[in-house]
One Martini backbone bead per residue (centre of mass of N, CA, C, O) as a GRO file, in nm:
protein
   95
    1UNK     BB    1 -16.704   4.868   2.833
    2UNK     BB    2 -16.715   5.072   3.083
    3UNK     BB    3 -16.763   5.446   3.141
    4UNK     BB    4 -16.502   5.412   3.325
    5UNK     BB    5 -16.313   5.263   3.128
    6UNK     BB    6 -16.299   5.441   2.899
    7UNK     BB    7 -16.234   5.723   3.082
    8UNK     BB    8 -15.899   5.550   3.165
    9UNK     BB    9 -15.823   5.503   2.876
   10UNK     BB   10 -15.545   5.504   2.652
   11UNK     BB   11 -15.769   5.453   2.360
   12UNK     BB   12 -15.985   5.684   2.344
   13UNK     BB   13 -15.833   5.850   2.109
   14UNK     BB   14 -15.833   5.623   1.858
   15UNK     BB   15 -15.848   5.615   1.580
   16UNK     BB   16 -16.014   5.380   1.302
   17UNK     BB   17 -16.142   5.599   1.133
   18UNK     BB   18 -16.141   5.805   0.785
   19UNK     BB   19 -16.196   6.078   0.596
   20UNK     BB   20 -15.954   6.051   0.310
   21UNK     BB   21 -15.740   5.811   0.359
   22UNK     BB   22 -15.926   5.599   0.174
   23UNK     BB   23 -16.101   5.534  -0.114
   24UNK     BB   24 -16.240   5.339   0.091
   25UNK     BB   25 -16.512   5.403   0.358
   26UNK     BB   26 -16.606   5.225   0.616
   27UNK     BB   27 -16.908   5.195   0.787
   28UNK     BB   28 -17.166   5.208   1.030
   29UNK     BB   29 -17.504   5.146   1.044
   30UNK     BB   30 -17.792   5.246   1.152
   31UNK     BB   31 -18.156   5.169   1.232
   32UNK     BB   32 -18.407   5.394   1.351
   33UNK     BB   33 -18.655   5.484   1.512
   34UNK     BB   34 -18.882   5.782   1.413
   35UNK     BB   35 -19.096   6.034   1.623
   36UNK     BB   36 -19.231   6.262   1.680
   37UNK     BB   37 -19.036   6.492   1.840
   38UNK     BB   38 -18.757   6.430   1.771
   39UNK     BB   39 -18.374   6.438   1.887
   40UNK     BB   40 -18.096   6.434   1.666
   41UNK     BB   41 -17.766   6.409   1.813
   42UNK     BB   42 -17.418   6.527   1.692
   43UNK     BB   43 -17.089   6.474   1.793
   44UNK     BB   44 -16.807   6.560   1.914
   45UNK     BB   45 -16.548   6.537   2.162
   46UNK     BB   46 -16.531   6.792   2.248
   47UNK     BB   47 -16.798   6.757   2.425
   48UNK     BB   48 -16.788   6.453   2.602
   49UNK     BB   49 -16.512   6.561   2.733
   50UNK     BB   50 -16.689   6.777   2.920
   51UNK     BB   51 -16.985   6.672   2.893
   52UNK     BB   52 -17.196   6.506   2.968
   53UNK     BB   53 -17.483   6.300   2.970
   54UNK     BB   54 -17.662   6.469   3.143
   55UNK     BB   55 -17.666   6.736   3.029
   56UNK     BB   56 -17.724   6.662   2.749
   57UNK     BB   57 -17.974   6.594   2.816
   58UNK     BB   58 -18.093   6.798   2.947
   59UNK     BB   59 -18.085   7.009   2.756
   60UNK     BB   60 -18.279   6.907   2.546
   61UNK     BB   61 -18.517   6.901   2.747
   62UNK     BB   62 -18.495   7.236   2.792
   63UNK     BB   63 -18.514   7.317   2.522
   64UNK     BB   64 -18.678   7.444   2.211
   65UNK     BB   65 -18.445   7.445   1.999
   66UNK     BB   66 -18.188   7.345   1.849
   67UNK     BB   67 -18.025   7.568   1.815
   68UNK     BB   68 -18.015   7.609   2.158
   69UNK     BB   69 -17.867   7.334   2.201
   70UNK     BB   70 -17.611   7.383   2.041
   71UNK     BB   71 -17.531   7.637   2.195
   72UNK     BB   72 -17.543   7.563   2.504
   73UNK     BB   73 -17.320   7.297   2.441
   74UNK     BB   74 -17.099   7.497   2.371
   75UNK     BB   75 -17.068   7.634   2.603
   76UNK     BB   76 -17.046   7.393   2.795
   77UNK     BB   77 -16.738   7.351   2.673
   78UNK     BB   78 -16.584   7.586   2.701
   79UNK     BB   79 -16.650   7.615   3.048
   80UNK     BB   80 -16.488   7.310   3.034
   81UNK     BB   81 -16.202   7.433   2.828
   82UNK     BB   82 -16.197   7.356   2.554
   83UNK     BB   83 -15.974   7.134   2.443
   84UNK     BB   84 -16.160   7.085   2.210
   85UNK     BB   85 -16.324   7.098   1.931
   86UNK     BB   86 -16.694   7.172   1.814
   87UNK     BB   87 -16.988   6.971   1.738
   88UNK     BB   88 -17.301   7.057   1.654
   89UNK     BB   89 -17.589   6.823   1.565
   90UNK     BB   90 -17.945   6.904   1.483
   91UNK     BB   91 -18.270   6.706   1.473
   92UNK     BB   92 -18.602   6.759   1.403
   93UNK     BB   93 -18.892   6.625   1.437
   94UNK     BB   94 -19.184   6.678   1.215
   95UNK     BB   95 -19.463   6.534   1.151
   0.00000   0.00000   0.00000
C-alpha cells in the first residue's frame, strides 16, 4: 500500500509478532552493505507517528553525532504530541 493509505488505514497499529509472546519468535533480516560513514536509525513508532520521513531525515544529515540525532529527534516527538512512548537508536559506521 502507499504511504497515504497506510496512513488513513486501520491496520496501521496492528502488531504482528511480539518477543515474549510465543516460545520461538519468526524475526525478519535483512542484510544491507554498510559503507564508512553510514548511520543506522531505528525507532519505535511513537517517533514517525508524529514526526514525518522528511524530518527524520534533515534530523541525520544536520546533527554532528548520533547522540545529538537521537535527542533532536526525541524533542520532536515530544513537541508533536508525544501521544506515544519514544525510542531511538543509532548506529554511526566509523571506517
Amino acid at each position: 500500500i502507499t504511504a497515504e493509505e497506510e496512513e488513513r488505514s486501520n491496520l496501521k497499529n496492528i502488531l504482528t509478532r511480539a518477543l515474549g509472546v510465543d516460545e520461538v519468535t519468526e524475526v525478519d533480516l535483512y542484510e544491507i552493505d554498510w559503507y564508512d560513514d553510514d548511520i543506522l536509525l531505528a525507532c519505535t513508532d511513537g517517533l514517525n507517528k508524529v514526526v514525518t520521513d522528511a524530518q527524520i531525515l534533515a534530523t541525520v544529515q544536520q546533527m554532528k553525532t548520533p547522540k545529538m540525532i537521537v535527542e533532536h529527534l526525541i524533542d520532536l516527538a515530544n513537541v508533536g504530541g508525544g501521544v506515544d512512548n519514544v525510542t531511538v537508536v543509532t548506529a554511526h559506521l566509523k571506517g
